[in-house]
Short mmCIF file of C-alpha atoms in Angstrom, two decimals:
data_model
loop_
_atom_site.label_atom_id
_atom_site.label_comp_id
_atom_site.label_asym_id
_atom_site.label_seq_id
_atom_site.Cartn_x
_atom_site.Cartn_y
_atom_site.Cartn_z
CA TYR A 292 -18.22 -16.82 -17.72
CA ILE A 293 -18.92 -15.24 -14.28
CA ASN A 294 -22.47 -14.78 -12.74
CA PRO A 295 -23.50 -11.06 -12.82
CA THR A 296 -25.06 -11.99 -9.26
CA SER A 297 -21.91 -13.14 -8.01
CA ILE A 298 -20.00 -9.78 -9.15
CA THR A 299 -22.59 -7.71 -7.61
CA ILE A 300 -22.42 -9.60 -4.09
CA ILE A 301 -18.58 -9.40 -4.22
CA THR A 302 -18.33 -5.69 -5.06
CA LEU A 303 -20.83 -4.72 -2.68
CA SER A 304 -18.99 -7.04 0.14
CA ILE A 305 -15.83 -5.19 -0.70
CA ILE A 306 -17.26 -1.76 -0.64
CA MET A 307 -19.48 -2.43 2.46
CA GLY A 308 -16.61 -4.20 4.53
CA THR A 309 -14.48 -1.14 3.84
CA ILE A 310 -17.12 1.61 4.68
CA MET A 311 -18.28 -0.38 7.91
CA THR A 312 -14.60 -0.37 9.23
CA MET A 313 -13.98 3.27 8.34
CA SER A 314 -17.26 4.32 10.21
CA SER A 315 -17.41 2.10 13.14
CA SER A 316 -16.35 3.21 16.53
CA ASN A 317 -16.21 -0.20 18.23
CA TRP A 318 -13.46 -2.76 17.63
CA LEU A 319 -15.80 -5.85 17.19
CA MET A 320 -17.49 -3.96 14.06
CA ALA A 321 -14.36 -2.86 12.62
CA TRP A 322 -13.13 -6.26 12.77
CA ILE A 323 -16.06 -7.61 11.16
CA GLY A 324 -15.78 -5.07 8.24
CA LEU A 325 -12.24 -6.31 7.66
CA GLU A 326 -13.18 -9.64 7.71
CA LEU A 327 -16.11 -9.33 5.17
CA ASN A 328 -13.76 -7.18 2.90
CA MET A 329 -11.12 -9.91 3.07
CA LEU A 330 -13.61 -12.85 2.40
CA ALA A 331 -15.06 -11.18 -0.66
CA ILE A 332 -11.82 -10.33 -2.21
CA LEU A 333 -10.48 -13.80 -2.22
CA PRO A 334 -12.52 -14.99 -5.11
CA ILE A 335 -11.44 -12.05 -7.09
CA ILE A 336 -7.58 -13.05 -6.46
CA SER A 337 -8.34 -16.56 -7.43
CA LYS A 338 -10.22 -15.84 -10.55
CA PRO A 339 -7.52 -16.69 -13.05
CA LYS A 340 -7.51 -20.44 -13.18
CA THR A 341 -3.55 -20.91 -12.31
CA THR A 342 -1.51 -22.35 -9.66
CA ARG A 343 -0.03 -18.79 -9.16
CA ALA A 344 -3.32 -17.32 -8.56
CA SER A 345 -4.10 -20.00 -6.08
CA GLU A 346 -1.01 -19.53 -4.23
CA ALA A 347 -1.49 -15.86 -4.03
CA THR A 348 -4.85 -16.35 -2.66
CA ILE A 349 -3.73 -18.61 0.08
CA LYS A 350 -0.91 -16.29 0.93
CA TYR A 351 -3.40 -13.36 1.12
CA PHE A 352 -5.76 -15.27 3.09
CA LEU A 353 -3.31 -16.64 5.86
CA THR A 354 -1.57 -13.23 6.29
CA GLN A 355 -4.93 -11.25 6.65
CA ALA A 356 -6.21 -14.07 8.80
CA ILE A 357 -3.13 -13.81 11.26
CA ALA A 358 -3.29 -9.97 11.31
CA SER A 359 -7.12 -10.42 12.19
CA ALA A 360 -6.29 -12.51 14.69
CA MET A 361 -3.78 -10.06 16.17
CA MET A 362 -6.54 -7.35 16.05
CA LEU A 363 -8.74 -9.37 18.08
CA LEU A 364 -6.22 -10.40 20.89
CA SER A 365 -5.47 -6.55 20.92
CA SER A 366 -8.79 -5.40 21.16
CA THR A 367 -9.76 -8.09 23.64
CA THR A 368 -6.89 -7.33 25.99
CA ASN A 369 -7.73 -3.72 25.83
CA ALA A 370 -11.28 -4.46 26.67
CA TRP A 371 -10.28 -6.52 29.59
CA GLN A 372 -7.79 -3.88 31.05
CA THR A 373 -10.15 -0.79 30.28
CA GLY A 374 -13.56 -2.14 30.11
CA SER A 375 -14.19 -0.43 26.77
CA TRP A 376 -14.30 -1.56 23.04
CA ASP A 377 -14.19 2.03 21.72
CA ILE A 378 -11.78 2.50 19.25
CA LEU A 379 -10.62 5.76 20.57
CA GLU A 380 -10.08 4.11 23.88
CA LEU A 381 -7.07 1.86 23.04
CA LYS A 382 -4.93 3.17 26.00
CA ASN A 383 -3.25 -0.25 27.01
CA LYS A 384 0.58 -0.13 25.65
CA PHE A 385 0.75 -3.90 24.58
CA SER A 386 -2.48 -3.64 22.77
CA THR A 387 -1.63 -0.54 20.98
CA THR A 388 1.71 -2.38 19.67
CA ILE A 389 -0.13 -5.59 18.84
CA MET A 390 -2.64 -3.54 16.79
CA THR A 391 -0.22 -1.15 15.08
CA LEU A 392 1.61 -4.42 13.94
CA SER A 393 -1.69 -5.93 12.94
CA LEU A 394 -2.73 -3.08 10.87
CA MET A 395 0.94 -2.87 9.20
CA MET A 396 0.61 -6.37 8.47
CA LYS A 397 -2.77 -5.81 6.72
CA MET A 398 -1.56 -2.96 4.52
CA GLY A 399 1.63 -4.60 3.80
CA ALA A 400 4.33 -2.19 5.32
CA ALA A 401 7.71 -3.49 6.50
CA PRO A 402 8.78 -5.82 8.48
CA ILE A 403 5.63 -7.70 7.58
CA HIS A 404 5.53 -6.94 3.81
CA PHE A 405 6.61 -10.21 2.36
CA TRP A 406 3.19 -11.27 1.06
CA LEU A 407 2.47 -8.14 -0.99
CA PRO A 408 5.01 -8.54 -3.93
CA GLU A 409 4.05 -12.44 -3.88
CA VAL A 410 0.35 -11.65 -3.98
CA LEU A 411 0.50 -9.04 -6.60
CA GLN A 412 2.63 -11.28 -9.04
CA GLY A 413 0.12 -14.02 -8.67
CA THR A 414 -2.94 -12.06 -9.84
CA THR A 415 -4.22 -9.92 -12.59
CA LEU A 416 -3.41 -6.13 -12.93
CA GLN A 417 -6.81 -4.99 -11.96
CA THR A 418 -6.80 -7.11 -8.61
CA ALA A 419 -3.21 -5.75 -7.95
CA LEU A 420 -4.77 -2.23 -8.40
CA LEU A 421 -7.28 -3.20 -5.94
CA ILE A 422 -5.12 -4.69 -3.35
CA THR A 423 -2.76 -1.56 -3.54
CA THR A 424 -5.38 1.08 -3.34
CA TRP A 425 -8.74 0.25 -1.83
CA GLN A 426 -7.60 -2.51 0.56
CA LYS A 427 -5.43 -0.01 2.35
CA LEU A 428 -8.30 2.17 3.31
CA ALA A 429 -9.57 0.37 6.06
CA PRO A 430 -6.23 -0.29 8.13
CA ILE A 431 -5.03 3.27 7.38
CA SER A 432 -8.27 4.75 8.60
CA LEU A 433 -7.96 2.57 11.81
CA MET A 434 -4.45 3.67 12.19
CA TYR A 435 -5.37 7.34 11.86
CA MET A 436 -7.96 6.85 14.67
CA ILE A 437 -5.41 5.49 17.05
CA SER A 438 -2.41 7.49 16.11
CA ASN A 439 -2.53 9.63 19.25
CA ASN A 440 -2.03 6.37 21.32
CA ILE A 441 0.73 4.74 19.34
CA GLN A 442 4.45 5.30 20.24
CA PRO A 443 6.04 7.44 17.79
CA ALA A 444 9.21 5.60 17.84
CA LEU A 445 7.41 2.37 16.61
CA LEU A 446 5.86 4.19 13.80
CA MET A 447 8.91 6.11 12.70
CA SER A 448 11.26 2.88 12.84
CA ALA A 449 8.44 0.92 10.96
CA GLY A 450 8.29 3.64 8.48
CA ILE A 451 12.05 4.13 7.77
CA LEU A 452 12.36 0.36 7.31
CA SER A 453 9.56 0.27 4.80
CA MET A 454 11.20 2.97 2.90
CA ILE A 455 14.42 1.05 2.85
CA VAL A 456 12.91 -2.22 1.80
CA GLY A 457 10.68 -0.52 -0.79
CA GLY A 458 13.59 1.16 -2.25
CA LEU A 459 16.07 -1.80 -2.15
CA GLY A 460 13.53 -4.39 -3.30
CA GLY A 461 12.39 -2.60 -6.53
CA ILE A 462 15.97 -2.00 -7.78
CA ASN A 463 16.28 -5.84 -9.16
CA GLN A 464 12.74 -6.33 -10.44
CA THR A 465 11.90 -7.00 -14.20
CA GLN A 466 8.27 -7.65 -13.22
CA LEU A 467 6.08 -4.36 -13.13
CA ARG A 468 3.77 -5.92 -10.75
CA LYS A 469 6.42 -6.47 -8.17
CA THR A 470 8.24 -3.20 -8.68
CA MET A 471 4.84 -1.63 -8.06
CA ALA A 472 4.43 -3.72 -4.77
CA TYR A 473 7.82 -2.31 -3.57
CA SER A 474 6.61 1.15 -4.69
CA SER A 475 3.69 0.63 -2.60
CA ILE A 476 5.91 -0.49 0.63
CA ASN A 477 7.94 2.67 0.18
CA ASN A 478 5.07 4.97 0.09
CA LEU A 479 3.60 3.36 2.93
CA GLY A 480 6.90 4.01 4.66
CA TRP A 481 6.22 7.87 4.29
CA THR A 482 2.74 7.41 5.38
CA ILE A 483 3.43 5.53 8.56
CA MET A 484 6.48 7.80 9.47
CA ILE A 485 4.41 10.92 9.19
CA MET A 486 1.48 9.34 10.84
CA ALA A 487 3.21 10.00 14.46
CA LEU A 488 3.47 13.59 13.86
CA SER A 489 0.83 14.72 11.49
CA PRO A 490 -1.92 12.19 10.86
CA ASN A 491 -3.75 14.55 8.47
CA LEU A 492 -0.55 14.84 6.35
CA ALA A 493 -0.24 10.81 6.37
CA VAL A 494 -3.67 10.68 4.99
CA MET A 495 -3.12 13.11 2.25
CA ASN A 496 -0.03 11.38 1.48
CA ILE A 497 -1.58 7.83 0.95
CA PHE A 498 -4.42 9.44 -1.07
CA ILE A 499 -2.19 11.30 -3.65
CA TYR A 500 -0.33 7.88 -3.95
CA MET A 501 -3.58 6.16 -4.78
CA ILE A 502 -4.50 8.79 -7.26
CA MET A 503 -1.11 8.11 -9.12
CA THR A 504 -1.19 4.57 -8.90
CA THR A 505 -4.60 4.04 -10.16
CA PRO A 506 -3.95 5.45 -13.78
CA ILE A 507 -0.42 3.62 -13.88
CA PHE A 508 -2.27 0.17 -13.26
CA LEU A 509 -5.10 1.00 -15.61
CA MET A 510 -2.72 2.12 -18.55
CA MET A 511 -0.55 -1.07 -17.93
CA THR A 512 -3.92 -3.03 -18.14
CA SER A 513 -4.98 -1.30 -21.50
CA THR A 514 -1.59 -1.95 -23.08
CA SER A 515 -0.93 -5.68 -21.45
CA THR A 516 2.17 -4.56 -20.07
CA LYS A 517 3.58 -6.83 -17.34
CA THR A 518 7.34 -6.57 -17.49
CA LEU A 519 10.00 -4.01 -18.10
CA GLN A 520 10.62 -5.56 -21.57
CA ASN A 521 6.82 -5.23 -22.63
CA LEU A 522 7.31 -1.59 -21.63
CA THR A 523 10.00 -1.01 -24.14
CA THR A 524 7.93 -2.10 -27.05
CA THR A 525 4.69 -0.08 -26.29
CA TRP A 526 6.20 3.12 -27.27
CA THR A 527 5.47 2.31 -31.05
CA THR A 528 1.82 1.40 -30.36
CA SER A 529 0.63 3.83 -27.73
CA THR A 530 3.11 6.69 -27.40
CA ALA A 531 0.88 8.85 -25.24
CA THR A 532 0.21 5.89 -22.78
CA THR A 533 3.83 5.08 -22.40
CA LEU A 534 4.82 8.68 -21.88
CA SER A 535 2.00 9.15 -19.15
CA ILE A 536 3.27 5.80 -17.35
CA ALA A 537 6.69 7.36 -17.42
CA LEU A 538 5.71 10.66 -15.97
CA LEU A 539 3.31 9.15 -13.42
CA MET A 540 6.27 6.98 -12.15
CA LEU A 541 8.61 10.01 -11.89
CA SER A 542 5.58 11.49 -9.95
CA THR A 543 5.28 8.53 -7.76
CA SER A 544 9.14 8.65 -6.97
CA GLY A 545 8.68 12.27 -5.53
CA LEU A 546 10.72 14.04 -8.10
CA PRO A 547 10.00 17.83 -8.19
CA PRO A 548 7.97 19.52 -10.08
CA PHE A 549 5.61 16.53 -9.97
CA THR A 550 2.56 16.03 -7.60
CA GLY A 551 4.34 13.18 -5.70
CA PHE A 552 7.08 15.69 -4.47
CA MET A 553 4.57 17.91 -2.42
CA PRO A 554 3.49 15.36 0.23
CA LYS A 555 7.22 14.24 0.71
CA MET A 556 8.27 18.08 1.10
CA LEU A 557 5.58 18.54 3.59
CA ALA A 558 6.74 15.33 5.62
CA LEU A 559 10.35 16.57 5.55
CA ASN A 560 9.22 20.01 6.57
CA GLU A 561 7.42 18.34 9.67
CA LEU A 562 10.21 16.15 10.46
CA ILE A 563 12.54 19.32 10.45
CA THR A 564 10.10 21.31 12.53
CA GLN A 565 10.07 18.70 15.20
CA LYS A 566 13.96 18.73 15.25
CA LEU A 567 14.13 15.36 13.72
CA THR A 568 16.85 16.01 11.16
CA THR A 569 18.53 12.63 11.17
CA LEU A 570 15.40 10.89 10.34
CA ALA A 571 14.69 13.70 7.67
CA THR A 572 18.22 13.02 6.31
CA LEU A 573 17.78 9.25 6.32
CA ALA A 574 14.27 9.61 4.52
CA ILE A 575 16.00 11.55 1.87
CA MET A 576 18.69 9.01 1.41
CA THR A 577 16.22 6.18 1.08
CA SER A 578 14.05 8.23 -1.31
CA LEU A 579 17.20 8.44 -3.62
CA VAL A 580 17.62 4.67 -3.55
CA SER A 581 13.92 4.20 -4.71
CA LEU A 582 14.16 7.14 -7.35
CA LEU A 583 16.89 4.90 -8.92
CA PHE A 584 14.09 2.02 -10.08
CA TYR A 585 11.65 4.75 -11.32
CA LEU A 586 14.38 6.53 -13.00
CA ARG A 587 15.49 3.12 -14.81
CA ILE A 588 11.67 2.30 -15.87
CA THR A 589 11.38 5.99 -17.29
CA TYR A 590 14.73 5.51 -19.03
CA LEU A 591 13.51 2.33 -20.70
CA THR A 592 10.33 3.56 -21.72
CA MET A 593 11.21 7.16 -22.93
CA VAL A 594 15.07 7.17 -23.81
CA LEU A 595 15.85 3.66 -24.95
CA THR A 596 12.52 3.30 -27.23
CA SER A 597 11.77 6.81 -28.51
CA PRO A 598 12.12 7.39 -32.31
CA MET A 599 14.84 10.12 -31.44
CA THR A 600 17.19 7.78 -30.46
CA THR A 601 16.95 5.23 -33.01
#
């Protein structure tokens, strides 16, 4: 049993923290918002009374705390150099690099992504949904605000690395929460890469990803599906749900004619327009790797278990 007052306070803190960060123009207020948000989600992650949940909570807390410390270091150094705490005034090169790494760590992009699959695996599906969607809003909005000052090479290399890690990491997974974590890293890669060229397109990409991920997690929760093996047995009990999960997985992978294809196509178009054909080719190649594990999930859910094949 959980006290309704506690739930109300925690929910309000999570919402308030994110809104505070997204609407502030000052680094200190943005930092306070992120801290409020992080402290409020810790009891939610540790709610299942298991050692895995406790481990996930500690891992989440430590990574977020380190990222917050890096954020403070960056903004303080910038204030010391420029005399301004304004978010848009992040002019110092060192501060910008540290801040970008800190935000990437907060949202779980490569190369500082190691915590994300582990934390998701240790929590419930609803909490995993919260971490992969809502918790990314604040860092993404801060990155969007400082995107003009970040070196494009840093964003593009981190983006490509996230795509490779997300694609290769998801191939060998049987646990759906870990698969979804690597899917999140892969999609963040696209967002970060295109943030250097078109920040508006990056925001659209992450929003479309969130819109597609939310129903996947909700349907996995309703059918109590946690592994690939569970997914192969849900066809008989809930055909429509299984079919929807499979189609949403294909959409998340960026396969035409699904919704997920649109932001990727626009991102590639932007890269080619900017004469970054090599980067566009690399992005397509890594997209193929991630498509492999999405197709495997679809194959297991639709082909192996459908009545037509038996």
